[in-house]
mmCIF file of C-alpha atoms in Angstrom:
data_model
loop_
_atom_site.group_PDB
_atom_site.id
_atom_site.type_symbol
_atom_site.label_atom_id
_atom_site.label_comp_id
_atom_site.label_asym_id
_atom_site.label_seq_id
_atom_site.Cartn_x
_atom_site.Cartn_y
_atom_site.Cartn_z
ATOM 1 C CA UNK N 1121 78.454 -32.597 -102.405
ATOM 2 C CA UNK N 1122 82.055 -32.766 -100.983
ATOM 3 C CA UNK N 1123 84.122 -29.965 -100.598
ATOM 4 C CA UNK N 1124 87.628 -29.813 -101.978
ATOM 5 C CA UNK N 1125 88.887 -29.594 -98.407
ATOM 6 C CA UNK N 1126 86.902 -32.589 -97.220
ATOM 7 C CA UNK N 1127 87.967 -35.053 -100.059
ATOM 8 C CA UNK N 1128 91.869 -33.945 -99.855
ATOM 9 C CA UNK N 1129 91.655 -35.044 -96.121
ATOM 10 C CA UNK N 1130 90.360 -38.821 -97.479
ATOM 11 C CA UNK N 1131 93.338 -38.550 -99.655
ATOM 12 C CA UNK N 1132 95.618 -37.494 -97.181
ATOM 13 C CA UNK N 1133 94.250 -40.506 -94.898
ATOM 14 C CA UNK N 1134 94.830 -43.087 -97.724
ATOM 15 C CA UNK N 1135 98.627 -41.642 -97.815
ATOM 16 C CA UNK N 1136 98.992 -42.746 -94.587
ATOM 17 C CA UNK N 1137 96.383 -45.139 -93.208
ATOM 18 C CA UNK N 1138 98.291 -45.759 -89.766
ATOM 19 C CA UNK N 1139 98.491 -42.113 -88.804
ATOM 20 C CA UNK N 1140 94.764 -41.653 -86.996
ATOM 21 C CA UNK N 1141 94.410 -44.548 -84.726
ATOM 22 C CA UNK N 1142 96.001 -47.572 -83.204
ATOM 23 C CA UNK N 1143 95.056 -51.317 -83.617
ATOM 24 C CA UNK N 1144 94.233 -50.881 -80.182
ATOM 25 C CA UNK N 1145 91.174 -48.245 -80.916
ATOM 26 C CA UNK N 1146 90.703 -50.675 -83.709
ATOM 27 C CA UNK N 1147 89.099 -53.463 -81.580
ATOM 28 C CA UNK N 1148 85.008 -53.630 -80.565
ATOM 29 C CA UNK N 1149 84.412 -50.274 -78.491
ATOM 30 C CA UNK N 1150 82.235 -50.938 -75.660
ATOM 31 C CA UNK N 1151 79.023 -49.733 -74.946
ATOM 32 C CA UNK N 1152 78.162 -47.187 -72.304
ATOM 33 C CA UNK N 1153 75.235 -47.097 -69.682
ATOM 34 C CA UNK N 1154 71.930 -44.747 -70.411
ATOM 35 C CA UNK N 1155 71.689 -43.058 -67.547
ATOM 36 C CA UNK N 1156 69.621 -39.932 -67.474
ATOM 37 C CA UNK N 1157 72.727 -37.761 -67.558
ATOM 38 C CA UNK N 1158 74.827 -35.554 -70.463
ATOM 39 C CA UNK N 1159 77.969 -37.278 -68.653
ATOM 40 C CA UNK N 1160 77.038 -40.315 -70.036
ATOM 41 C CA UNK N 1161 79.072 -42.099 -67.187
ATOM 42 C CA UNK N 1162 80.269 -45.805 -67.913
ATOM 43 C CA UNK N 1163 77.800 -48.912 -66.801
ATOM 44 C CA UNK N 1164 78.550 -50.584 -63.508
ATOM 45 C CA UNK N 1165 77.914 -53.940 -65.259
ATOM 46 C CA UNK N 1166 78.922 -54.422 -68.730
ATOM 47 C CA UNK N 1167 76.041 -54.795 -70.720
ATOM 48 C CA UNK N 1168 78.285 -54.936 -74.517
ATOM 49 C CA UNK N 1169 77.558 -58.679 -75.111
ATOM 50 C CA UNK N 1170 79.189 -59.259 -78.304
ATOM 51 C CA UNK N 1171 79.575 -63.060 -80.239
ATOM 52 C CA UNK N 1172 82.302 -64.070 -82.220
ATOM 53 C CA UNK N 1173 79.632 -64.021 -84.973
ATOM 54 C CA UNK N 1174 77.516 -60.850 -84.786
ATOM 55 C CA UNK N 1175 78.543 -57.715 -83.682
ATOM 56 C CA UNK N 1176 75.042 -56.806 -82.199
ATOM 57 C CA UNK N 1177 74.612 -54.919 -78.900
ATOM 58 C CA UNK N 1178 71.924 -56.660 -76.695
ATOM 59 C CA UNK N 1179 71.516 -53.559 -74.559
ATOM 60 C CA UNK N 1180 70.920 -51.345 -77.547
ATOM 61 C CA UNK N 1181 68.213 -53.952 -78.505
ATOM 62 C CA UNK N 1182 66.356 -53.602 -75.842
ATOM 63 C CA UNK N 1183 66.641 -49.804 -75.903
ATOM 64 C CA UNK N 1184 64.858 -49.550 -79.719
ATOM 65 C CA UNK N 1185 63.220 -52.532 -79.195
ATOM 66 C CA UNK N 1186 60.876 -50.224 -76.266
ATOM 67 C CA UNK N 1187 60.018 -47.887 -78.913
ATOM 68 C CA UNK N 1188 59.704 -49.779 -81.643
ATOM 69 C CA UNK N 1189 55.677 -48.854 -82.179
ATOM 70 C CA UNK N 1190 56.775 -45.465 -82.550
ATOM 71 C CA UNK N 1191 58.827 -46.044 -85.892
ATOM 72 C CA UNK N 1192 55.951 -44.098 -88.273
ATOM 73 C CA UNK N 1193 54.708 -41.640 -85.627
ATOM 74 C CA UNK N 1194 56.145 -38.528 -87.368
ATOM 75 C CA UNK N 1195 56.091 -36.104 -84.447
ATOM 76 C CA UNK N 1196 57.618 -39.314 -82.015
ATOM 77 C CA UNK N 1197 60.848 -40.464 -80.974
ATOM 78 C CA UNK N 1198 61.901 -40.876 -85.014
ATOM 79 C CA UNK N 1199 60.966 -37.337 -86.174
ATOM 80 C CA UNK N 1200 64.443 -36.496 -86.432
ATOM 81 C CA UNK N 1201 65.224 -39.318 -88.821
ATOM 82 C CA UNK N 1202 61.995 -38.706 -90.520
ATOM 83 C CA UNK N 1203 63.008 -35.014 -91.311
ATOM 84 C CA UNK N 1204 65.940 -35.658 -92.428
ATOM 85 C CA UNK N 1205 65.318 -38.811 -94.610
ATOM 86 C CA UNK N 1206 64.719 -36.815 -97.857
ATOM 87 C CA UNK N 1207 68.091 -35.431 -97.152
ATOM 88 C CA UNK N 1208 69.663 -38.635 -96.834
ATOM 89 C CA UNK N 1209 67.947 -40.304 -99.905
ATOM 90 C CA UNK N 1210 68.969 -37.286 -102.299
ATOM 91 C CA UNK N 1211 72.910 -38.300 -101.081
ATOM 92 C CA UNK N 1212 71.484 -42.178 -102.106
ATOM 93 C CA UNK N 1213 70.371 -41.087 -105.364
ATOM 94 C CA UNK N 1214 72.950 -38.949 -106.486
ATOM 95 C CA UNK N 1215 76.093 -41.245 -105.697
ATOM 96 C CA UNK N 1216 74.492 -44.559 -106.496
ATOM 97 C CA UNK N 1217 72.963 -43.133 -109.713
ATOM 98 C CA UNK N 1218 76.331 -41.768 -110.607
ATOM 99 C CA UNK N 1219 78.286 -45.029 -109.295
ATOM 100 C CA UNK N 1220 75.971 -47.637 -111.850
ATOM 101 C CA UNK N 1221 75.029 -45.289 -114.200
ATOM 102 C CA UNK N 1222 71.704 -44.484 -113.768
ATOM 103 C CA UNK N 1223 69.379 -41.811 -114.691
ATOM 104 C CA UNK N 1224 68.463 -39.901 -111.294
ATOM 105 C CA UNK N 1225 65.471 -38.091 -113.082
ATOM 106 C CA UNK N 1226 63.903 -41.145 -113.930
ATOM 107 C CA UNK N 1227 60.986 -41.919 -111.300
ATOM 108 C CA UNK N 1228 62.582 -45.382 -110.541
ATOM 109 C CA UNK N 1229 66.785 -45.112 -110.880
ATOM 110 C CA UNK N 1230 67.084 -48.409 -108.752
ATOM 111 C CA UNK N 1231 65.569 -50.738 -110.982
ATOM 112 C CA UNK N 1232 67.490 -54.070 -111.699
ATOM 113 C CA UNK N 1233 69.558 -53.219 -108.582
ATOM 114 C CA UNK N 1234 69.285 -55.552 -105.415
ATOM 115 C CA UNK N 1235 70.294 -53.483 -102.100
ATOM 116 C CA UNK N 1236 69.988 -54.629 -98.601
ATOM 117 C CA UNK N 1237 69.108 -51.848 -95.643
ATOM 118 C CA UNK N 1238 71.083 -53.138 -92.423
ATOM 119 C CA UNK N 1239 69.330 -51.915 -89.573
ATOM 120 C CA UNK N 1240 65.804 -50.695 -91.052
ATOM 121 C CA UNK N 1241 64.741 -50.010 -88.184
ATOM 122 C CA UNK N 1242 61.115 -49.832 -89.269
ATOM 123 C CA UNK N 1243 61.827 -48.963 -92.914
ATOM 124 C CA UNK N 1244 61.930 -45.525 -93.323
ATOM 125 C CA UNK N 1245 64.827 -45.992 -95.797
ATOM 126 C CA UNK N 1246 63.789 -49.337 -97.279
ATOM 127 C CA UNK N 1247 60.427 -48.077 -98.474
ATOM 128 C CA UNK N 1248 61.252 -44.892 -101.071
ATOM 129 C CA UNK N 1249 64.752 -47.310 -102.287
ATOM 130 C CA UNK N 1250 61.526 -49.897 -103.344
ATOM 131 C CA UNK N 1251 59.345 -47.246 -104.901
ATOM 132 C CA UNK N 1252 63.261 -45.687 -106.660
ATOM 133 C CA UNK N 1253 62.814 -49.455 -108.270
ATOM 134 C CA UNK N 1254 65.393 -51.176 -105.991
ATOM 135 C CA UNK N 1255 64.904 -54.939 -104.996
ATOM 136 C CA UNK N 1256 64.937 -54.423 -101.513
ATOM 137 C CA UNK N 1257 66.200 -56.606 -98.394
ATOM 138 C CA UNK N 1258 65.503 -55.156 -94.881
ATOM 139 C CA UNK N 1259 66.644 -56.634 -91.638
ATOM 140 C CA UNK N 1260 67.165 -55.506 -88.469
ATOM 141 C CA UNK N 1261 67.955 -57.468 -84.964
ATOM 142 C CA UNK N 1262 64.774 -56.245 -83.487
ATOM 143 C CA UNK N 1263 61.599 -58.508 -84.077
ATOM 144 C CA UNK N 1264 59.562 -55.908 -83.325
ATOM 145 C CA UNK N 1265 60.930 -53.625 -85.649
ATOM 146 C CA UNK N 1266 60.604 -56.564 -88.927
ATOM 147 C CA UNK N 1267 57.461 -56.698 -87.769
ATOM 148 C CA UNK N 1268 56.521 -53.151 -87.874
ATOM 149 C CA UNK N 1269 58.111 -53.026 -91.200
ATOM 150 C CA UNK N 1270 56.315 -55.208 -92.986
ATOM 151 C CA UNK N 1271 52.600 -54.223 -91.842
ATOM 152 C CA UNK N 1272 53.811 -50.789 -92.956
ATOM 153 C CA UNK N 1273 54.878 -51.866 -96.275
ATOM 154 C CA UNK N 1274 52.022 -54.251 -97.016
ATOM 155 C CA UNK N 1275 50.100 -50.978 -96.927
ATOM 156 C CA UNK N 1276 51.469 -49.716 -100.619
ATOM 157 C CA UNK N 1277 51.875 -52.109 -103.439
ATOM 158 C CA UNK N 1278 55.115 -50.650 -104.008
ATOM 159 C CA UNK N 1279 56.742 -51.454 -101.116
ATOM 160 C CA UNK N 1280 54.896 -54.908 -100.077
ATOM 161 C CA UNK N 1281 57.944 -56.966 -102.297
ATOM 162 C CA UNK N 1282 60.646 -55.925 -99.869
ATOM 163 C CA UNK N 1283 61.933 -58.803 -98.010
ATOM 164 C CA UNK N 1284 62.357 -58.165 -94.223
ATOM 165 C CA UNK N 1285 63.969 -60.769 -91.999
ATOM 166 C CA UNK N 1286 65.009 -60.004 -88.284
ATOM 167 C CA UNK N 1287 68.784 -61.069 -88.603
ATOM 168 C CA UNK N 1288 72.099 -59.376 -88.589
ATOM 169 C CA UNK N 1289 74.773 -58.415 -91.444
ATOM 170 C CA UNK N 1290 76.997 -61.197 -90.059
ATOM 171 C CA UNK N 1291 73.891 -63.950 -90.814
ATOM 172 C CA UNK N 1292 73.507 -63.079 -94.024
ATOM 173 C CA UNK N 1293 77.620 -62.839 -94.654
ATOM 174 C CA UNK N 1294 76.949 -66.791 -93.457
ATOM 175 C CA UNK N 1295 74.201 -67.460 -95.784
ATOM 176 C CA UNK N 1296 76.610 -65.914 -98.876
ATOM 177 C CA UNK N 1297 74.343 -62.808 -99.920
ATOM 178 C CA UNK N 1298 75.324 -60.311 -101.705
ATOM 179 C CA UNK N 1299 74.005 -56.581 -103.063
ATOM 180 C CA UNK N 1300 74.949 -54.004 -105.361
ATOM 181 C CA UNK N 1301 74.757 -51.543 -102.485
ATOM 182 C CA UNK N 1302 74.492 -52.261 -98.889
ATOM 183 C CA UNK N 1303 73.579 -49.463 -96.613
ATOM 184 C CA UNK N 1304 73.529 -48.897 -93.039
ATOM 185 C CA UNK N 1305 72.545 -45.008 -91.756
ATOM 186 C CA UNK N 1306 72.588 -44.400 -88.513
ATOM 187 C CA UNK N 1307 73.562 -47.676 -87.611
ATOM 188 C CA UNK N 1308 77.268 -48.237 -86.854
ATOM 189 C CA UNK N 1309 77.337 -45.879 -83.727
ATOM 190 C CA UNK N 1310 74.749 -48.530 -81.812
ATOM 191 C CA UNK N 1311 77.114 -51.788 -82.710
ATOM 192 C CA UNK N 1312 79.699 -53.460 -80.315
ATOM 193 C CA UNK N 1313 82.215 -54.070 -82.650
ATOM 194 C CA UNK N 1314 82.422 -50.982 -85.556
ATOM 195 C CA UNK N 1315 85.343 -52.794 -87.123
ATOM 196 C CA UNK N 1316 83.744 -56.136 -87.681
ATOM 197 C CA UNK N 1317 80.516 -54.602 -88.262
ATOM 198 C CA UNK N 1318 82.276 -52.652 -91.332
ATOM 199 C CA UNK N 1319 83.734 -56.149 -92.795
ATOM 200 C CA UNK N 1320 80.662 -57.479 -92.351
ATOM 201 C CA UNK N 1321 78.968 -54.648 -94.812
ATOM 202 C CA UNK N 1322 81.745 -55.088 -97.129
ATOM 203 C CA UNK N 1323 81.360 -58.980 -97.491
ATOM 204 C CA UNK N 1324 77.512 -58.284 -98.256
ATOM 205 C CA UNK N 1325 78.669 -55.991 -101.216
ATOM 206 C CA UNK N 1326 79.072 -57.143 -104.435
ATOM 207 C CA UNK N 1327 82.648 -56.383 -106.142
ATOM 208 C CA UNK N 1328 82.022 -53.187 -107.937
ATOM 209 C CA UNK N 1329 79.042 -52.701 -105.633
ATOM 210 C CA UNK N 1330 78.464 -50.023 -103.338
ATOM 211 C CA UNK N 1331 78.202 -48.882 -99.479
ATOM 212 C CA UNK N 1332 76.815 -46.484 -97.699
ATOM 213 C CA UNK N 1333 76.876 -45.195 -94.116
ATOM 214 C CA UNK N 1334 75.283 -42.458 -91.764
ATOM 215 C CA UNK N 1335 76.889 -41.696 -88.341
ATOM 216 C CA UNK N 1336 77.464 -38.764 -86.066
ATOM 217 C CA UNK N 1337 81.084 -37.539 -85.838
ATOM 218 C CA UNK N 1338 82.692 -37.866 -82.171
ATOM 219 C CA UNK N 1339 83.393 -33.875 -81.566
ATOM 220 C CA UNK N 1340 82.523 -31.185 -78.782
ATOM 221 C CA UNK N 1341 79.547 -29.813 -80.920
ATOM 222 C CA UNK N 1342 78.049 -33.643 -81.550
ATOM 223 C CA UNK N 1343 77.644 -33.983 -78.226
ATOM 224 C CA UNK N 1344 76.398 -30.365 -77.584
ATOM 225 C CA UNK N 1345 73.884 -30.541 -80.602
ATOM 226 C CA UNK N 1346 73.372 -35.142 -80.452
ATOM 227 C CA UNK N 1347 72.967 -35.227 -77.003
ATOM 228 C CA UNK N 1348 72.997 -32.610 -74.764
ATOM 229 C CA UNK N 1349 69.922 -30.393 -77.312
ATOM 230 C CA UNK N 1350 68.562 -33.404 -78.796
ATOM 231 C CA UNK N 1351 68.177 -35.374 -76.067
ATOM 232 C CA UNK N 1352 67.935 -33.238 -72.414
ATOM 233 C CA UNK N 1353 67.036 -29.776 -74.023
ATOM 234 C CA UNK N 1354 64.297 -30.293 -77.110
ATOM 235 C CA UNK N 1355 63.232 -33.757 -75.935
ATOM 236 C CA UNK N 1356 63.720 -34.666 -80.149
ATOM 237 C CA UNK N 1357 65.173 -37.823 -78.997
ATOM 238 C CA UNK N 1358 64.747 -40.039 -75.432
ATOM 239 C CA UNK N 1359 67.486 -39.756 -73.087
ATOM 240 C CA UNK N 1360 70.293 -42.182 -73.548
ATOM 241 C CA UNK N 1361 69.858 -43.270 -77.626
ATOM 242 C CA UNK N 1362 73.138 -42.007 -78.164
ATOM 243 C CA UNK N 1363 76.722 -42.217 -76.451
ATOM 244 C CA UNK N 1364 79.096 -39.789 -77.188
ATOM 245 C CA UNK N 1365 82.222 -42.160 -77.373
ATOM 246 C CA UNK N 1366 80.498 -44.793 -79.173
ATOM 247 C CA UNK N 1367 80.503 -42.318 -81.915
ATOM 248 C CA UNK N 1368 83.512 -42.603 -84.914
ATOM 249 C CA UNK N 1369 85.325 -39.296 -86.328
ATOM 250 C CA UNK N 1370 85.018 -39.470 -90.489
ATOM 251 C CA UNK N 1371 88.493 -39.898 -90.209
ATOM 252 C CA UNK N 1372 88.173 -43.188 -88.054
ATOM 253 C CA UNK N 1373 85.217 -44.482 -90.476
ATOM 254 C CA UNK N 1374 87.270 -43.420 -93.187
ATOM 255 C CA UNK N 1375 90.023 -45.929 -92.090
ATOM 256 C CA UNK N 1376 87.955 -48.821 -90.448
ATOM 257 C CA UNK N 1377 86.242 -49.212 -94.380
ATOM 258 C CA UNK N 1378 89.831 -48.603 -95.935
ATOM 259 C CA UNK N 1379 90.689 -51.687 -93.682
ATOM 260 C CA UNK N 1380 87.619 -53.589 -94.841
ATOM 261 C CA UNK N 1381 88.409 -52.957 -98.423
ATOM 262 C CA UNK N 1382 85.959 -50.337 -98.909
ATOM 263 C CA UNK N 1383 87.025 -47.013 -100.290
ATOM 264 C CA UNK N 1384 85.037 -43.679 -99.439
ATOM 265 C CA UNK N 1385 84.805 -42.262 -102.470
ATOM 266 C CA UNK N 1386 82.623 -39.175 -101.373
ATOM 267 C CA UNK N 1387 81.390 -37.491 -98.054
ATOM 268 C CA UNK N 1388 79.246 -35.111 -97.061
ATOM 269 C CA UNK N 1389 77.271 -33.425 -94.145
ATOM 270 C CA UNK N 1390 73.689 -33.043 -93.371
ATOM 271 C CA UNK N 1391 73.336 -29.380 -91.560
ATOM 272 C CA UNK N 1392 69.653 -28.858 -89.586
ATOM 273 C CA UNK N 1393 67.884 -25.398 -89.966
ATOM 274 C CA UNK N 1394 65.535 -24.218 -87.196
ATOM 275 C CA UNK N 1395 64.175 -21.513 -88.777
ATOM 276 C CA UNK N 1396 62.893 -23.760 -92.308
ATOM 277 C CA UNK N 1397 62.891 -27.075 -89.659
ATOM 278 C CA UNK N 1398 64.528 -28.607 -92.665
ATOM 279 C CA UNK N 1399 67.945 -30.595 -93.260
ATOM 280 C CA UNK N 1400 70.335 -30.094 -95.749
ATOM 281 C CA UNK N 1401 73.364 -31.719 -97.428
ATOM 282 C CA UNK N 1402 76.393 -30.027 -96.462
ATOM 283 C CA UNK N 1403 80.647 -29.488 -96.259
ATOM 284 C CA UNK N 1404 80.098 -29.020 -92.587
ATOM 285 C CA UNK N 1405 80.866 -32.733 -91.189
ATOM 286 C CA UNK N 1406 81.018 -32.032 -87.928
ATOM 287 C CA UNK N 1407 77.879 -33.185 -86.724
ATOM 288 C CA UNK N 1408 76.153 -35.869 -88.790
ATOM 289 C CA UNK N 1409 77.716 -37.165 -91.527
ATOM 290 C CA UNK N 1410 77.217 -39.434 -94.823
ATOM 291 C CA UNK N 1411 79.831 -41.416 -96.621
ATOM 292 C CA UNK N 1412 79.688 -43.334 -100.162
ATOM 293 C CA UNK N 1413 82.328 -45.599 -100.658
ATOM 294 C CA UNK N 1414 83.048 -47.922 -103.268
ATOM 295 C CA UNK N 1415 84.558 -52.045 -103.417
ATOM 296 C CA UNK N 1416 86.844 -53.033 -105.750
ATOM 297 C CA UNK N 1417 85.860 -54.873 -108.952
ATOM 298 C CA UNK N 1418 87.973 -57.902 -108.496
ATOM 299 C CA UNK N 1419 90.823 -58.741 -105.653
ATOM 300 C CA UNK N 1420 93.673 -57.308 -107.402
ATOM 301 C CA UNK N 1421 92.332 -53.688 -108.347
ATOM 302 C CA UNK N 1422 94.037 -51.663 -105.777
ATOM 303 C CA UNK N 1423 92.029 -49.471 -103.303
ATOM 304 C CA UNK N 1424 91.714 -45.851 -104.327
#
């Protein structure tokens, strides 16, 4: 799923992990106001409010949080995420059925494996990891979203045993959980702090385990196909979900989970079609991306 050229840049990066970005880009990167313009200009107030313990972004809260009800409508705000979940879970199935050694023809692959889907949002993802045989833990910091999530899933008998809680990765790093994968798609580029978000993910994974994350890459053509299309031109998405400098390069990502003692282990890119309306996995990483990365068995097995 990753090209040759793709997977000797990760190398190259773990050659020389200082060579991308400083400490300084390092630290929480703060949010930027919604207004209803491509420029994306910065807020007058600074609405990033950030704990020591969570790395959650109150004004992003409140910006899912208003369409929350919308999480299942297929044509609504979501239909971009709903198109191109099948895309995403083939990238799930074929890494973590390679990673622990499962069968990814069998109809549940996941079974005997406990993974944890931070930021479910309304549990698009969480749902087909249950019916794969998973033992699933949702959570999100939206209370509307838990809430949508588990009237959904009481709906199939398959997917009523996932656990949803409205927390954040940092509560349950306090509480001492752990999973065999932890994933988080789509997720990083709406946190205050992507650094401490990542350590947080790798606490929550087991040694051995797994993680896996979704993001959009921060070039010229993300924000001419993420924001500028998506958002001002088709309508797919409402003005504002996304800020172009909120989002990480795979390079940066690449690092930040290098840092966290995580080691991307494979990476690829989902491409849209407009004439099928379909997604597909991809070399191109330019615009949305997926990474699989891996945590060591114990502390003194070096990183990849």
């Amino acid at each position: 799923m990753a090209s040759k050229l793709v997977m000797n840049r990760l190398r190259s990066l773990y050659r020389d992990n200082n060579s991308i970005f400083s400490t300084s880009q390092n630290q929480a990167i703060k949010w930027r106001s919604c207004q209803p313009s491509p420029i994306n200009p910065p807020s007058p107030n600074n609405t990033s409010t950030t704990t020591s313990s969570s790395s959650v972004n109150e004004f992003e809260l409140a910006k899912f949080s208003a369409i929350a009800d919308t999480w299942w409508d297929a044509e609504g705000p979501f239909k971009p995420l709903h198109l191109m979940n099948p895309t995403r879970l083939a990238f799930i199935r074929s890494t973590l059925c390679r990673h622990f050694r499962k069968d990814p023809n069998c109809t549940r692959p996941f079974e005997g494996l406990k993974f944890v889907d931070v930021g479910c949002g309304g549990g698009i993802l969480s749902e087909p990891l249950a019916r794969m045989g998973a033992t699933v833990t949702g959570v999100d910091a939206v209370d509307k979203n838990i809430k949508i999530s588990r009237l959904h899933a009481d709906l199939d008998p398959q997917t009523s045993s996932i656990e949803y809680r409205c927390t954040t990765a940092e509560s349950l790093v306090e509480e001492q959980r752990q999973f065999d994968a932890v994933l988080a798609l789509e997720v990083i580029e709406h946190v205050a702090d992507p650094a401490g978000f990542c350590k947080s993910l790798s606490a929550l994974t087991i040694p051995g385990g797994a993680t896996v994350i979704s993001t959009i890459n921060r070039s010229m053509r993300a924000y001419a196909t993420a924001i500028v299309a998506a958002e001002y031109l088709l309508h797919w998405l409402p003005k504002g979900t996304h800020q172009w400098s909120s989002f990480l390069t795979p390079e940066e990502l690449v690092l930040i989970l290098r840092r966290a003692s995580i080691t991307v282990q494979e990476m690829a890119g989902f491409v849209y079609n407009p004439l099928t309306g379909r997604w597909s996995l991809s070399d191109d990483i330019s615009v949305n991306f997926i990474a699989f990365g891996t945590k060591p068995a114990n502390r003194d097995e070096p990183l990849d």
